[in-house]
PDB file of C-alpha atoms in Angstrom:
ATOM      1  CA  ALA Y   1    -125.388 -26.456   7.178  1.00  0.00           C
ATOM      2  CA  LYS Y   2    -127.054 -25.523   3.898  1.00  0.00           C
ATOM      3  CA  CYS Y   3    -124.841 -22.443   3.382  1.00  0.00           C
ATOM      4  CA  LYS Y   4    -121.760 -24.547   4.133  1.00  0.00           C
ATOM      5  CA  ALA Y   5    -122.709 -27.276   1.652  1.00  0.00           C
ATOM      6  CA  GLU Y   6    -123.475 -24.682  -1.028  1.00  0.00           C
ATOM      7  CA  LEU Y   7    -120.131 -22.956  -0.441  1.00  0.00           C
ATOM      8  CA  GLN Y   8    -118.247 -26.261  -0.575  1.00  0.00           C
ATOM      9  CA  LYS Y   9    -119.973 -27.063  -3.894  1.00  0.00           C
ATOM     10  CA  GLU Y  10    -119.194 -23.597  -5.277  1.00  0.00           C
ATOM     11  CA  LEU Y  11    -115.544 -23.987  -4.267  1.00  0.00           C
ATOM     12  CA  GLY Y  12    -115.267 -27.499  -5.675  1.00  0.00           C
ATOM     13  CA  LEU Y  13    -114.411 -28.877  -2.238  1.00  0.00           C
ATOM     14  CA  PRO Y  14    -115.742 -32.197  -0.971  1.00  0.00           C
ATOM     15  CA  VAL Y  15    -119.123 -31.555   0.655  1.00  0.00           C
ATOM     16  CA  ARG Y  16    -118.595 -32.656   4.236  1.00  0.00           C
ATOM     17  CA  GLU Y  17    -120.633 -31.491   7.181  1.00  0.00           C
ATOM     18  CA  ASP Y  18    -118.197 -33.139   9.623  1.00  0.00           C
ATOM     19  CA  VAL Y  19    -115.119 -31.100   8.662  1.00  0.00           C
ATOM     20  CA  PRO Y  20    -114.511 -27.559   9.947  1.00  0.00           C
ATOM     21  CA  LEU Y  21    -114.554 -24.983   7.146  1.00  0.00           C
ATOM     22  CA  ILE Y  22    -112.310 -22.050   8.075  1.00  0.00           C
ATOM     23  CA  GLY Y  23    -112.354 -18.725   6.257  1.00  0.00           C
ATOM     24  CA  PHE Y  24    -110.351 -15.526   5.931  1.00  0.00           C
ATOM     25  CA  ILE Y  25    -111.546 -12.386   4.157  1.00  0.00           C
ATOM     26  CA  GLY Y  26    -109.285  -9.370   3.928  1.00  0.00           C
ATOM     27  CA  ARG Y  27    -106.313  -7.614   2.464  1.00  0.00           C
ATOM     28  CA  LEU Y  28    -103.292  -9.815   2.009  1.00  0.00           C
ATOM     29  CA  ASP Y  29    -100.882  -7.742   4.065  1.00  0.00           C
ATOM     30  CA  TYR Y  30     -99.018  -7.592   7.350  1.00  0.00           C
ATOM     31  CA  GLN Y  31    -101.711  -5.576   9.163  1.00  0.00           C
ATOM     32  CA  LYS Y  32    -104.291  -8.297   8.546  1.00  0.00           C
ATOM     33  CA  GLY Y  33    -101.954 -11.041   9.796  1.00  0.00           C
ATOM     34  CA  ILE Y  34    -101.690 -12.878   6.492  1.00  0.00           C
ATOM     35  CA  ASP Y  35     -98.135 -13.924   7.369  1.00  0.00           C
ATOM     36  CA  LEU Y  36     -99.487 -15.670  10.488  1.00  0.00           C
ATOM     37  CA  ILE Y  37    -101.935 -17.639   8.358  1.00  0.00           C
ATOM     38  CA  LYS Y  38     -99.169 -18.513   5.902  1.00  0.00           C
ATOM     39  CA  MET Y  39     -97.013 -19.852   8.747  1.00  0.00           C
ATOM     40  CA  ALA Y  40     -99.904 -21.903  10.169  1.00  0.00           C
ATOM     41  CA  ILE Y  41    -101.189 -23.445   6.920  1.00  0.00           C
ATOM     42  CA  PRO Y  42     -98.718 -26.374   6.656  1.00  0.00           C
ATOM     43  CA  GLU Y  43     -99.639 -27.585  10.146  1.00  0.00           C
ATOM     44  CA  LEU Y  44    -103.327 -26.795   9.686  1.00  0.00           C
ATOM     45  CA  MET Y  45    -103.467 -28.756   6.420  1.00  0.00           C
ATOM     46  CA  ARG Y  46    -102.329 -31.873   8.296  1.00  0.00           C
ATOM     47  CA  GLU Y  47    -105.674 -31.718  10.119  1.00  0.00           C
ATOM     48  CA  ASP Y  48    -109.071 -32.698   8.736  1.00  0.00           C
ATOM     49  CA  VAL Y  49    -110.142 -29.152   7.803  1.00  0.00           C
ATOM     50  CA  GLN Y  50    -111.002 -27.062   4.768  1.00  0.00           C
ATOM     51  CA  PHE Y  51    -109.836 -23.469   4.335  1.00  0.00           C
ATOM     52  CA  VAL Y  52    -111.003 -20.671   2.047  1.00  0.00           C
ATOM     53  CA  MET Y  53    -109.456 -17.230   1.599  1.00  0.00           C
ATOM     54  CA  LEU Y  54    -110.726 -14.162  -0.240  1.00  0.00           C
ATOM     55  CA  GLY Y  55    -108.493 -11.163  -0.670  1.00  0.00           C
ATOM     56  CA  SER Y  56    -105.905  -9.264  -2.620  1.00  0.00           C
ATOM     57  CA  GLY Y  57    -102.876  -7.179  -1.790  1.00  0.00           C
ATOM     58  CA  ASP Y  58     -99.234  -8.130  -1.627  1.00  0.00           C
ATOM     59  CA  PRO Y  59     -98.394 -10.003  -4.866  1.00  0.00           C
ATOM     60  CA  ILE Y  60     -96.186 -12.407  -2.898  1.00  0.00           C
ATOM     61  CA  PHE Y  61     -99.163 -13.500  -0.790  1.00  0.00           C
ATOM     62  CA  GLU Y  62    -101.436 -13.641  -3.839  1.00  0.00           C
ATOM     63  CA  GLY Y  63     -98.959 -16.057  -5.435  1.00  0.00           C
ATOM     64  CA  TRP Y  64     -98.719 -18.015  -2.196  1.00  0.00           C
ATOM     65  CA  MET Y  65    -102.513 -18.412  -2.133  1.00  0.00           C
ATOM     66  CA  ARG Y  66    -102.513 -19.782  -5.681  1.00  0.00           C
ATOM     67  CA  SER Y  67     -99.692 -22.235  -5.009  1.00  0.00           C
ATOM     68  CA  THR Y  68    -101.255 -23.360  -1.727  1.00  0.00           C
ATOM     69  CA  GLU Y  69    -104.490 -24.111  -3.546  1.00  0.00           C
ATOM     70  CA  SER Y  70    -102.667 -26.326  -6.040  1.00  0.00           C
ATOM     71  CA  SER Y  71    -100.841 -28.107  -3.192  1.00  0.00           C
ATOM     72  CA  TYR Y  72    -104.011 -28.837  -1.194  1.00  0.00           C
ATOM     73  CA  LYS Y  73    -106.678 -29.371  -3.858  1.00  0.00           C
ATOM     74  CA  ASP Y  74    -109.290 -30.975  -1.572  1.00  0.00           C
ATOM     75  CA  LYS Y  75    -108.669 -28.650   1.370  1.00  0.00           C
ATOM     76  CA  PHE Y  76    -107.767 -25.096   0.337  1.00  0.00           C
ATOM     77  CA  ARG Y  77    -109.250 -22.463  -1.947  1.00  0.00           C
ATOM     78  CA  GLY Y  78    -107.855 -18.979  -2.458  1.00  0.00           C
ATOM     79  CA  TRP Y  79    -109.678 -16.288  -4.416  1.00  0.00           C
ATOM     80  CA  VAL Y  80    -107.535 -13.320  -5.372  1.00  0.00           C
ATOM     81  CA  GLY Y  81    -109.739 -10.247  -5.502  1.00  0.00           C
ATOM     82  CA  PHE Y  82    -112.774  -9.064  -3.602  1.00  0.00           C
ATOM     83  CA  SER Y  83    -116.510  -9.362  -4.042  1.00  0.00           C
ATOM     84  CA  VAL Y  84    -119.130  -8.397  -1.454  1.00  0.00           C
ATOM     85  CA  PRO Y  85    -121.516 -11.235  -2.434  1.00  0.00           C
ATOM     86  CA  VAL Y  86    -118.677 -13.796  -2.295  1.00  0.00           C
ATOM     87  CA  SER Y  87    -117.502 -12.442   1.062  1.00  0.00           C
ATOM     88  CA  HIS Y  88    -120.985 -12.923   2.487  1.00  0.00           C
ATOM     89  CA  ARG Y  89    -121.230 -16.469   1.098  1.00  0.00           C
ATOM     90  CA  ILE Y  90    -117.888 -17.297   2.718  1.00  0.00           C
ATOM     91  CA  THR Y  91    -118.901 -15.731   6.026  1.00  0.00           C
ATOM     92  CA  ALA Y  92    -122.248 -17.546   6.033  1.00  0.00           C
ATOM     93  CA  GLY Y  93    -120.813 -20.886   4.917  1.00  0.00           C
ATOM     94  CA  CYS Y  94    -117.758 -21.157   7.143  1.00  0.00           C
ATOM     95  CA  ASP Y  95    -117.733 -22.596  10.633  1.00  0.00           C
ATOM     96  CA  ILE Y  96    -114.879 -20.311  11.710  1.00  0.00           C
ATOM     97  CA  LEU Y  97    -113.752 -16.905  10.411  1.00  0.00           C
ATOM     98  CA  LEU Y  98    -110.124 -16.006  11.163  1.00  0.00           C
ATOM     99  CA  MET Y  99    -109.194 -12.383  11.807  1.00  0.00           C
ATOM    100  CA  PRO Y 100    -105.556 -12.350  12.966  1.00  0.00           C
ATOM    101  CA  SER Y 101    -105.167  -8.578  12.427  1.00  0.00           C
ATOM    102  CA  ARG Y 102    -102.285  -6.901  14.229  1.00  0.00           C
ATOM    103  CA  PHE Y 103    -104.296  -3.689  14.516  1.00  0.00           C
ATOM    104  CA  GLU Y 104    -107.920  -3.114  13.646  1.00  0.00           C
ATOM    105  CA  PRO Y 105    -109.604   0.131  14.699  1.00  0.00           C
ATOM    106  CA  CYS Y 106    -113.100  -1.271  14.258  1.00  0.00           C
ATOM    107  CA  GLY Y 107    -113.476  -4.430  12.207  1.00  0.00           C
ATOM    108  CA  LEU Y 108    -116.816  -5.433  10.774  1.00  0.00           C
ATOM    109  CA  ASN Y 109    -116.259  -8.978   9.547  1.00  0.00           C
ATOM    110  CA  GLN Y 110    -116.446 -10.411  13.062  1.00  0.00           C
ATOM    111  CA  LEU Y 111    -119.858  -8.739  13.466  1.00  0.00           C
ATOM    112  CA  TYR Y 112    -121.060 -10.199  10.169  1.00  0.00           C
ATOM    113  CA  ALA Y 113    -119.750 -13.606  11.248  1.00  0.00           C
ATOM    114  CA  MET Y 114    -121.672 -13.514  14.518  1.00  0.00           C
ATOM    115  CA  GLN Y 115    -124.815 -12.483  12.643  1.00  0.00           C
ATOM    116  CA  TYR Y 116    -124.454 -15.571  10.420  1.00  0.00           C
ATOM    117  CA  GLY Y 117    -123.634 -17.899  13.322  1.00  0.00           C
ATOM    118  CA  THR Y 118    -119.993 -18.274  12.258  1.00  0.00           C
ATOM    119  CA  VAL Y 119    -117.439 -18.250  15.079  1.00  0.00           C
ATOM    120  CA  PRO Y 120    -114.997 -15.331  14.707  1.00  0.00           C
ATOM    121  CA  VAL Y 121    -111.482 -16.128  15.921  1.00  0.00           C
ATOM    122  CA  VAL Y 122    -109.790 -12.764  16.359  1.00  0.00           C
ATOM    123  CA  HIS Y 123    -106.511 -11.312  17.506  1.00  0.00           C
ATOM    124  CA  GLY Y 124    -107.041  -9.325  20.736  1.00  0.00           C
ATOM    125  CA  THR Y 125    -106.500  -5.853  19.327  1.00  0.00           C
ATOM    126  CA  GLY Y 126    -108.493  -2.640  18.876  1.00  0.00           C
ATOM    127  CA  GLY Y 127    -112.107  -3.040  17.872  1.00  0.00           C
ATOM    128  CA  LEU Y 128    -111.724  -6.802  17.605  1.00  0.00           C
ATOM    129  CA  ARG Y 129    -110.823  -7.075  21.293  1.00  0.00           C
ATOM    130  CA  VAL Y 130    -113.571  -4.698  22.413  1.00  0.00           C
ATOM    131  CA  ARG Y 131    -116.342  -6.621  20.640  1.00  0.00           C
ATOM    132  CA  GLN Y 132    -115.379 -10.132  21.745  1.00  0.00           C
ATOM    133  CA  LEU Y 133    -115.690 -11.961  25.016  1.00  0.00           C
ATOM    134  CA  PRO Y 134    -112.329 -12.937  26.563  1.00  0.00           C
TER     135      PRO Y 134
END
């Protein structure tokens, strides 16, 4: 709860223990399933949730992250770029970590998430499938 509150403060989001904080960390490209997240965001933002993304890649998705943040000021934050310390703060502070990768030979973020007590929600592929319970 403390990591979540600190992350919400850092992001400038309302500090709310009762709202699920969902995260994504990864390259903004087809392999990582960023298009699936983009399709889901309008419906997801109708729910009482907060969402944070950290990543870089396809300039179209980078621009989408920025515009989504301005559309959902109290619910969505998107950081273009990558930072190991920031990625760990996101992983530790989120309730759920999304990993909708289409293929993932190994995948480490779901292991980090489990270590922090964050629930990894993964696509059943490669190393993600092998390391998760059905």
